[in-house]
PDB file of C-alpha atoms in Angstrom:
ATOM      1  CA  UNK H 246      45.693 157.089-190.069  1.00  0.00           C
ATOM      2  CA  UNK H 247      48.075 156.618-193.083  1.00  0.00           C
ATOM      3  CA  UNK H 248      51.393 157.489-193.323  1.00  0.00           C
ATOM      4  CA  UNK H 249      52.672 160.454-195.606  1.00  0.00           C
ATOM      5  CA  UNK H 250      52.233 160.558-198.710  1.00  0.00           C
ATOM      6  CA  UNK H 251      48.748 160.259-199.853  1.00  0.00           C
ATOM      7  CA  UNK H 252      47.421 156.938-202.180  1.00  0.00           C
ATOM      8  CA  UNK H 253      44.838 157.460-204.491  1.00  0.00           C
ATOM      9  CA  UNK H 254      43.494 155.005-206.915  1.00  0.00           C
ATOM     10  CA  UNK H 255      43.256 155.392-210.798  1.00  0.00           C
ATOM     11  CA  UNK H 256      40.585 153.356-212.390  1.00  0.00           C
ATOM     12  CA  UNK H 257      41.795 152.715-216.410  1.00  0.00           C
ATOM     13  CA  UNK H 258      39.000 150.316-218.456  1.00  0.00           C
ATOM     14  CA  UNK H 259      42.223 147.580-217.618  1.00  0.00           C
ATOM     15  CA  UNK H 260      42.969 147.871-214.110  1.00  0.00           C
ATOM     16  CA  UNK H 261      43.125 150.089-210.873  1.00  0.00           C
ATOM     17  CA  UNK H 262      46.068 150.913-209.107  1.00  0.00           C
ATOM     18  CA  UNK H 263      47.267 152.751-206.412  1.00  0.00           C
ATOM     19  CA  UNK H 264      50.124 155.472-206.875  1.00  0.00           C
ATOM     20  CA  UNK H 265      51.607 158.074-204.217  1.00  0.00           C
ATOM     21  CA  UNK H 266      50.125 161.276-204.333  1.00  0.00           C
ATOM     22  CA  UNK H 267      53.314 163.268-203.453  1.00  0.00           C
ATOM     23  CA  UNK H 268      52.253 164.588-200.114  1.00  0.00           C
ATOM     24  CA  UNK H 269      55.042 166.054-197.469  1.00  0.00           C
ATOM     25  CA  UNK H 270      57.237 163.449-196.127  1.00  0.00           C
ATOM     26  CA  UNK H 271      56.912 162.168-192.522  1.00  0.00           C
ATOM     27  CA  UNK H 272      54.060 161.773-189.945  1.00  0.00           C
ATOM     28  CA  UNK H 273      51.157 160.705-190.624  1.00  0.00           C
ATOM     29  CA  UNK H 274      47.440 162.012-192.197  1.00  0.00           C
ATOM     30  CA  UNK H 275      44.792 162.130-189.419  1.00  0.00           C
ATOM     31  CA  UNK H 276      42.025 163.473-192.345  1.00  0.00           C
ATOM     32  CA  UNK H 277      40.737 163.950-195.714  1.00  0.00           C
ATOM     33  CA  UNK H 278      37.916 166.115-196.368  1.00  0.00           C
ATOM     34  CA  UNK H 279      36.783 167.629-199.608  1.00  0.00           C
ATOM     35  CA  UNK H 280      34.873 170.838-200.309  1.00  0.00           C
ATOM     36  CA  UNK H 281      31.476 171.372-201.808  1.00  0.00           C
ATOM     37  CA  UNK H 282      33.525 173.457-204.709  1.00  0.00           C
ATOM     38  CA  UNK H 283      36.071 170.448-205.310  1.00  0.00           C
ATOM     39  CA  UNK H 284      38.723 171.791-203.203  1.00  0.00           C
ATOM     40  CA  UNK H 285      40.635 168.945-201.315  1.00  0.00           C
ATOM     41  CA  UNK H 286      42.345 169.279-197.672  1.00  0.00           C
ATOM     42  CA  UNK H 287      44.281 167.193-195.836  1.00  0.00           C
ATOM     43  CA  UNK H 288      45.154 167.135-192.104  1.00  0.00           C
ATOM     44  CA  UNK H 289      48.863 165.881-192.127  1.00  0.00           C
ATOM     45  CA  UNK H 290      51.954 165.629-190.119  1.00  0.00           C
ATOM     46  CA  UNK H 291      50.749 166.667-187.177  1.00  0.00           C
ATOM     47  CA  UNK H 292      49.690 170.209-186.552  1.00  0.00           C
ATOM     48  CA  UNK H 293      49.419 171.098-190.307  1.00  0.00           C
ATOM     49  CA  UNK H 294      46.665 171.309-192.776  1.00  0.00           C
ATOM     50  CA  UNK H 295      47.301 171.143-196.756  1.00  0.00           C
ATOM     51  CA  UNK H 296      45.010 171.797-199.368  1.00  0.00           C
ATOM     52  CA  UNK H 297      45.980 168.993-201.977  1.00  0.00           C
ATOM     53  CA  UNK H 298      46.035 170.101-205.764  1.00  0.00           C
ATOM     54  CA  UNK H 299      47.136 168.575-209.072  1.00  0.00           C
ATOM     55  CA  UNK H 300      45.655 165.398-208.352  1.00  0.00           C
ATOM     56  CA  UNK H 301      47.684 165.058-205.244  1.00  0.00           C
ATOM     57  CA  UNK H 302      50.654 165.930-207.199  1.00  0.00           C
ATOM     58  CA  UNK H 303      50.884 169.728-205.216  1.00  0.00           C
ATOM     59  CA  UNK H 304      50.795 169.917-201.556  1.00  0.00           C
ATOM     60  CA  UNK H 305      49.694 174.113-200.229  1.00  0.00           C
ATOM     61  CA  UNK H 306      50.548 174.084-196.236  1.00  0.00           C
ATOM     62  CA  UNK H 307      47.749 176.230-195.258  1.00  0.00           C
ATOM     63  CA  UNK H 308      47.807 176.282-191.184  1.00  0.00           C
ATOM     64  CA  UNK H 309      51.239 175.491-190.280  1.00  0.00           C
ATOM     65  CA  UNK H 310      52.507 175.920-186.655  1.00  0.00           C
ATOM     66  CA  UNK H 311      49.729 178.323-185.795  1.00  0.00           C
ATOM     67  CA  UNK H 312      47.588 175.258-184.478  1.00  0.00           C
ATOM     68  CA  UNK H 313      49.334 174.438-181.512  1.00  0.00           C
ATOM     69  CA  UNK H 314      48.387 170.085-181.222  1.00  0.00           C
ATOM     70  CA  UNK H 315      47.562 167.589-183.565  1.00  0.00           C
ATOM     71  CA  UNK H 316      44.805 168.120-186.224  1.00  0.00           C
ATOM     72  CA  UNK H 317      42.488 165.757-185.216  1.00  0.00           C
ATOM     73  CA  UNK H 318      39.443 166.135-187.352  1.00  0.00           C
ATOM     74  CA  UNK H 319      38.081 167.732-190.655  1.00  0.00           C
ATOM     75  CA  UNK H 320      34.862 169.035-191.684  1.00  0.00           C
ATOM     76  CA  UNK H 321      32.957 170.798-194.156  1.00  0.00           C
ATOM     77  CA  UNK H 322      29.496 172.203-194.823  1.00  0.00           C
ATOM     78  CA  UNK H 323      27.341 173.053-197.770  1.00  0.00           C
ATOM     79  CA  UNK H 324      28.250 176.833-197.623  1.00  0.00           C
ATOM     80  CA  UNK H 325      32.108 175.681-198.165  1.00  0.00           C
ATOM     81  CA  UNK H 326      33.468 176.225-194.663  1.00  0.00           C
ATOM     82  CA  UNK H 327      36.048 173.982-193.211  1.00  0.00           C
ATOM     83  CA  UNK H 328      36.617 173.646-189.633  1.00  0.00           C
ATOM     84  CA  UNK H 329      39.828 171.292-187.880  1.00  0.00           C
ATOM     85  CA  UNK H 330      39.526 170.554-184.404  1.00  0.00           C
ATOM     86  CA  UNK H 331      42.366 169.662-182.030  1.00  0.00           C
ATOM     87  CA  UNK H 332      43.453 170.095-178.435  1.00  0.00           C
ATOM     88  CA  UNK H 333      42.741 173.365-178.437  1.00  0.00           C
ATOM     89  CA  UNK H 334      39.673 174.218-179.949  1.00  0.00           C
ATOM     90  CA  UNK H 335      37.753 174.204-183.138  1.00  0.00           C
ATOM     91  CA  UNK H 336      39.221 176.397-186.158  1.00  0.00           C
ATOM     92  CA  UNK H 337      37.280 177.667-189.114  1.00  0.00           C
ATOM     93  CA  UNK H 338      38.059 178.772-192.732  1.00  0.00           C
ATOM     94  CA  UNK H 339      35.464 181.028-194.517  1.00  0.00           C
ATOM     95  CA  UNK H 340      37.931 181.603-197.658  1.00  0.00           C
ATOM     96  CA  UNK H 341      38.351 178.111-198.763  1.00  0.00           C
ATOM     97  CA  UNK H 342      41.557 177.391-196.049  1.00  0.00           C
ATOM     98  CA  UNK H 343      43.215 180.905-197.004  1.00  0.00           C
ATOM     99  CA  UNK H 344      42.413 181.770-193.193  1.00  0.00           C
ATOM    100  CA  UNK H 345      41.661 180.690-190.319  1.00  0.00           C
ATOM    101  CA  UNK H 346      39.793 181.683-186.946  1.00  0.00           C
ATOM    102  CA  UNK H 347      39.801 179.478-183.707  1.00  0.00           C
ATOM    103  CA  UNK H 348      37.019 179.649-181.584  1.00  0.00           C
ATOM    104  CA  UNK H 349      37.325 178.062-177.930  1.00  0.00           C
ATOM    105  CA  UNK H 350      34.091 179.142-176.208  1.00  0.00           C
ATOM    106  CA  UNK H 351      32.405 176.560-173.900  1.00  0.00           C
ATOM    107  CA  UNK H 352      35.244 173.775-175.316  1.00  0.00           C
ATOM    108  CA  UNK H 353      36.278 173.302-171.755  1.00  0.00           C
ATOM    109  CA  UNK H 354      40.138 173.207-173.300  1.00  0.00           C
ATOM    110  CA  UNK H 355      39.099 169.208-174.282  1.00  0.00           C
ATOM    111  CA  UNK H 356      40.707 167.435-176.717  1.00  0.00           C
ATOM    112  CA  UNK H 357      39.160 167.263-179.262  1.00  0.00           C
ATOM    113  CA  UNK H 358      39.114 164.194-181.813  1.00  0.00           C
ATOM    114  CA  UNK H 359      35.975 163.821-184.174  1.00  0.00           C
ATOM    115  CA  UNK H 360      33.500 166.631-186.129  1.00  0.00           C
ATOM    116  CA  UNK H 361      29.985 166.321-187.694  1.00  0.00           C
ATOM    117  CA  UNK H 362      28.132 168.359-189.364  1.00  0.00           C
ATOM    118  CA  UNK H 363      24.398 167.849-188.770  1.00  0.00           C
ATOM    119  CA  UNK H 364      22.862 171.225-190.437  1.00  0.00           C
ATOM    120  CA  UNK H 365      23.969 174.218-192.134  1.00  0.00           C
ATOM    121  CA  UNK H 366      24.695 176.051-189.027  1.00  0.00           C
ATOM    122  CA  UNK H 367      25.078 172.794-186.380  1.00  0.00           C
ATOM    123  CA  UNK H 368      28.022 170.739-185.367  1.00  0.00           C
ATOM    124  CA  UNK H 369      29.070 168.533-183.076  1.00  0.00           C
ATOM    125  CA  UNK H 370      32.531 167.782-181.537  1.00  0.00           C
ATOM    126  CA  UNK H 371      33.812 164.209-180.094  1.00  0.00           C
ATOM    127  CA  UNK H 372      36.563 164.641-177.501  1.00  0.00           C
ATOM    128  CA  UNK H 373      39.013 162.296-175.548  1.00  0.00           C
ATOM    129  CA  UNK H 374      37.158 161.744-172.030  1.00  0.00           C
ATOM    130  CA  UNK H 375      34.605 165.306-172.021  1.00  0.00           C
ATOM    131  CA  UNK H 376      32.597 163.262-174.209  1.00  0.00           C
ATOM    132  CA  UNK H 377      29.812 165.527-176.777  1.00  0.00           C
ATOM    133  CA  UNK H 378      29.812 169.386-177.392  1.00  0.00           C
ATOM    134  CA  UNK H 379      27.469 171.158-179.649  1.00  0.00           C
ATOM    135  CA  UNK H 380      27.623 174.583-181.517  1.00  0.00           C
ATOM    136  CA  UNK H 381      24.601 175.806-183.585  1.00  0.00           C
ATOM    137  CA  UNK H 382      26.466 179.251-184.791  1.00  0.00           C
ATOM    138  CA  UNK H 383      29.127 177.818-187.314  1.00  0.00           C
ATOM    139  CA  UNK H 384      31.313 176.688-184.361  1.00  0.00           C
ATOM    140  CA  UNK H 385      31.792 180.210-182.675  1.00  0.00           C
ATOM    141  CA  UNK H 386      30.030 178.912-179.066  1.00  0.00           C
ATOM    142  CA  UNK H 387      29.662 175.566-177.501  1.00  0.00           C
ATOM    143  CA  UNK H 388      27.872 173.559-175.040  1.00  0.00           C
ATOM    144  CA  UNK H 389      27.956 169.997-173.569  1.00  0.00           C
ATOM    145  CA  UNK H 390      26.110 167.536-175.181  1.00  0.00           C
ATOM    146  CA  UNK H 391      26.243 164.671-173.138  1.00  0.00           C
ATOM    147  CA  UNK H 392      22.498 164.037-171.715  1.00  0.00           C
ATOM    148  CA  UNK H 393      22.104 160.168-171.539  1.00  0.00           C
ATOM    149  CA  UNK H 394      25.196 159.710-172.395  1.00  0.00           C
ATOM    150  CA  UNK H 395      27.379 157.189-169.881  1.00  0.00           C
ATOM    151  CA  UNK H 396      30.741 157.319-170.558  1.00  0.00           C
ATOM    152  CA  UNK H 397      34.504 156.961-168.682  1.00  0.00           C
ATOM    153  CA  UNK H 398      36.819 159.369-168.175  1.00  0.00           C
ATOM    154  CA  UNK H 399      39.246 157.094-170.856  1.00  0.00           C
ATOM    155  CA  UNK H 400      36.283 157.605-173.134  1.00  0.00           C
ATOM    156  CA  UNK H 401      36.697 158.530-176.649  1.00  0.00           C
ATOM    157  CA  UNK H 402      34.309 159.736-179.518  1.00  0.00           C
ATOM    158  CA  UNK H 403      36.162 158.308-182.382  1.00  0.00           C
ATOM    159  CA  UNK H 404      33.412 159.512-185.643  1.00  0.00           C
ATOM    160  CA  UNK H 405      30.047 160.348-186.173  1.00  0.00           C
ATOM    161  CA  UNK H 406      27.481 159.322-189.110  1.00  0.00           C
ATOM    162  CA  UNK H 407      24.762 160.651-189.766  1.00  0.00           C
ATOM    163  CA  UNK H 408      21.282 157.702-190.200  1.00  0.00           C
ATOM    164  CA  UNK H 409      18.265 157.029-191.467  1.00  0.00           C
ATOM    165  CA  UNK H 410      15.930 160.536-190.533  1.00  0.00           C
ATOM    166  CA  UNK H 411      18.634 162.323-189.628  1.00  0.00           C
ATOM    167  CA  UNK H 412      19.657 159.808-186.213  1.00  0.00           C
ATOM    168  CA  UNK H 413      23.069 160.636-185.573  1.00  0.00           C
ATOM    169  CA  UNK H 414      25.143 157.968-184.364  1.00  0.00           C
ATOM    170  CA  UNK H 415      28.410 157.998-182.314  1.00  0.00           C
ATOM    171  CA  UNK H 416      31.597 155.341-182.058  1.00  0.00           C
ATOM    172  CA  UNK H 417      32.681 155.103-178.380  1.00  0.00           C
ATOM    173  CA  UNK H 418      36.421 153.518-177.956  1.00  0.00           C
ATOM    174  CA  UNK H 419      35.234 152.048-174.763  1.00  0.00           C
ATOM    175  CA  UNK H 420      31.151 151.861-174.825  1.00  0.00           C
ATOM    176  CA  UNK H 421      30.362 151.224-178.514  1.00  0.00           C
ATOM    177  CA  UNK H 422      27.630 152.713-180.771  1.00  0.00           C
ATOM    178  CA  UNK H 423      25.168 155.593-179.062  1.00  0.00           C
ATOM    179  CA  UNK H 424      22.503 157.460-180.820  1.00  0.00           C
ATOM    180  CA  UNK H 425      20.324 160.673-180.980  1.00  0.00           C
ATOM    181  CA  UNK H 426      16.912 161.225-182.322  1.00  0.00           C
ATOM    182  CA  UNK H 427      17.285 165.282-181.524  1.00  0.00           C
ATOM    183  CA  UNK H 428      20.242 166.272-183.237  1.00  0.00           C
ATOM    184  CA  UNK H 429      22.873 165.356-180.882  1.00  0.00           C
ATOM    185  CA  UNK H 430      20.970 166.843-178.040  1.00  0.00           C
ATOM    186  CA  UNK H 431      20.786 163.777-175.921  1.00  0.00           C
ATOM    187  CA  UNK H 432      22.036 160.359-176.979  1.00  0.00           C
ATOM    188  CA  UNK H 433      21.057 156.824-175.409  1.00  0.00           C
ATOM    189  CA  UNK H 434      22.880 153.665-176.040  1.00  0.00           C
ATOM    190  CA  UNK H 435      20.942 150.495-177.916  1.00  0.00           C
ATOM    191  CA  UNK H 436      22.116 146.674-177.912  1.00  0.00           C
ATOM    192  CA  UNK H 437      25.430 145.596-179.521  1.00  0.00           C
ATOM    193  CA  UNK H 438      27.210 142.291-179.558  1.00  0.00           C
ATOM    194  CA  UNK H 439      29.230 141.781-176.437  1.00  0.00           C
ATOM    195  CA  UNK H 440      33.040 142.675-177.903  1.00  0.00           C
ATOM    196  CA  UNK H 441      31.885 145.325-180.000  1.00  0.00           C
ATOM    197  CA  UNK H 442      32.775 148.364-177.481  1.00  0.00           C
ATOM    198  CA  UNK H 443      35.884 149.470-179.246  1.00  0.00           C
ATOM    199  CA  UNK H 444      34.229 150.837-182.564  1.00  0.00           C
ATOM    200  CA  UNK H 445      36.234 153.117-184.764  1.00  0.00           C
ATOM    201  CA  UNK H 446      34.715 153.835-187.790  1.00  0.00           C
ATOM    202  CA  UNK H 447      30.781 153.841-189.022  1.00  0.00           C
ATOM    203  CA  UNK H 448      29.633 153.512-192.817  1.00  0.00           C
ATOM    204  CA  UNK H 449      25.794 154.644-193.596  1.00  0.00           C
ATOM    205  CA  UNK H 450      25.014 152.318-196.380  1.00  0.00           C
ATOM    206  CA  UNK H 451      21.341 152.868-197.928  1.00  0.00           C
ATOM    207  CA  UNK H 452      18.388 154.099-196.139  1.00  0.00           C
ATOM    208  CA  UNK H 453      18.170 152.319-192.623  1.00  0.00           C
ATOM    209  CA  UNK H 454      21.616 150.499-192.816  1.00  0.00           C
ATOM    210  CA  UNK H 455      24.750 151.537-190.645  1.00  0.00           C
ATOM    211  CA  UNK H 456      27.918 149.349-190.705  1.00  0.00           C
ATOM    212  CA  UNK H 457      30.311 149.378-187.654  1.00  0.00           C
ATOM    213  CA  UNK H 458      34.240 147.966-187.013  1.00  0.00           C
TER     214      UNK H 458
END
């Protein structure tokens, strides 16, 4: 996470640099995500979401104080729908943030920390210790996820990328990298260097390359 404001960089033929973007003051910014239309959102300050305008210059609060918990995630899909996930549940925007629905079913009230969008209509949904749940109506209805999965109770899905032929691979805080060949139906676990459990973040980088830290 970064701490409120925003940085963004501004390439000139002399130099790049990094100026404040003018977001809200305070907190911190959990996620970024940006539209297939241009429109950019920010999770920020907690249980807020802001759609970011003017080159960062204009902050819109968009769900303020409605989401009860943190805004853990953002996501977005080729028809333009964003969905934020949290402690709560998973919430969707079909009107480009304007409003918002939250949808709960199957969630087992898990916290929720990490989104991916696999196909139009599929997602999946990292939590804190509940491990994997999947939805393939736009998020309305979910299920557990987690065949072949081993994981501790202190186990977190921090991201999710998206491989070579569609394998989707998952960061574990405690048990690494895991991956699935079905679309996050069932996952198994390959080999990673001893002191790479903790993995945060993934990077797909060409065809068959995936970076981890």
């Amino acid at each position: 996470s970064a701490l409120v404001g925003l940085l963004f960089i501004t390439g000139t033929p002399a130099q790049d640099f990094w100026q404040n973007s003018h977001g809200p003051e305070g907190g911190n910014v959990s996620a970024i995500v940006k539209t297939i239309n241009g429109s950019l959102f920010a999770a920020a300050g907690g249980n807020r979401i802001y759609r970011i305008i003017n080159n960062g210059y204009s902050w819109q609060p968009l769900l303020d104080n409605s989401a009860p918990g943190h805004v853990n995630a953002l996501a977005t899909n080729s028809a333009g729908q964003i969905f934020a996930a949290n402690s709560h549940g998973v919430y969707r925007s079909d009107d480009n943030g304007n409003t918002w629905s939250l949808f709960t079913n199957g969630l087992q009230n898990s916290n929720l920390v990490s989104l991916c969008i696999i196909e139009p209509d599929t997602l999946l949904a990292g939590s804190y210790g509940d491990g994997v749940f999947r939805s393939e109506d736009n998020g309305q209805n979910w299920v557990s996820s987690n065949q072949g999965l081993n994981f501790s109770e202190n186990d977190q899905i921090n991201c999710f990328a998206v491989g070579y032929k569609g394998k989707i691979f998952a960061a574990l805080s405690n048990s690494g990298v895991i991956l699935s060949d079905d679309n996050g139906r069932s996952w198994y676990s390959p080999w990673y260097p001893p002191g790479m459990e903790n993995i945060n973040q993934l990077y797909k980088a060409g065809n068959d390359t995936m970076y981890a830290a």
